[in-house]
């Protein structure tokens, strides 16, 4: 939507036009913005301003991605008539599948076929439009999320992703401040919507709390492997005790206790 936006997270809270708002937040997709409604600023989002995160080409749109719903299909330029007919038949099949989508499935794509991904960050829970790279040599979508610092909740058709910062923040807050997963999730709800935190539209289909539980365990395990030198070699077997810290206070024969 065209208009005047104000970012409450950028230093100085600058006021930007729609185009400048999109370009200024290409690397800051989790900032909170407000839109001028004529007599006051009302809460808005970068998705409403038209921000689309592009993957695989340094922020530029993938050349293998079209602007239509069938962006995953190659262009018909240079193809034979038989190949074009096969592609058209495939498009009809895909369109029939799209028409039969439930509200759950359709809610995760915009009109251009881009993914609507629920992203959990320390700044709150956001719905971000993201366009994955569809080049033949590119990694699958879930791997592309890892490359930009997002931890997908699943490797099969990811709908939710956690930023590395949010997972590390929860790990440290749980370690030092004894913050539980429920308390951290309620904090995210409150940051997302301070007025009515329990009526967030992002919770319409997904329960990010359950996803936070199992993703945070995976993140803690990976951090332990990283600390003990098992992060870069998946062929090395982690045995019992390999991820345990040495305790100098525990009696150990030959170390701090005589063997006799």
Coordinates of C-alpha atoms in Angstrom, one line a residue, residues 246-248 250-260:
X246 CA 35.1 -31.6 33.1
X247 CA 34.4 -31.0 36.8
X248 CA 37.6 -30.3 38.7
X250 CA 34.6 -34.2 41.6
X251 CA 36.9 -36.8 43.0
X252 CA 38.8 -38.5 40.2
X253 CA 41.6 -41.0 40.8
X254 CA 44.9 -39.9 39.3
X255 CA 43.6 -36.3 38.8
X256 CA 42.7 -34.8 42.2
X257 CA 42.6 -38.0 44.2
X258 CA 45.5 -40.4 44.9
X259 CA 45.0 -43.8 43.4
X260 CA 45.6 -45.6 46.7

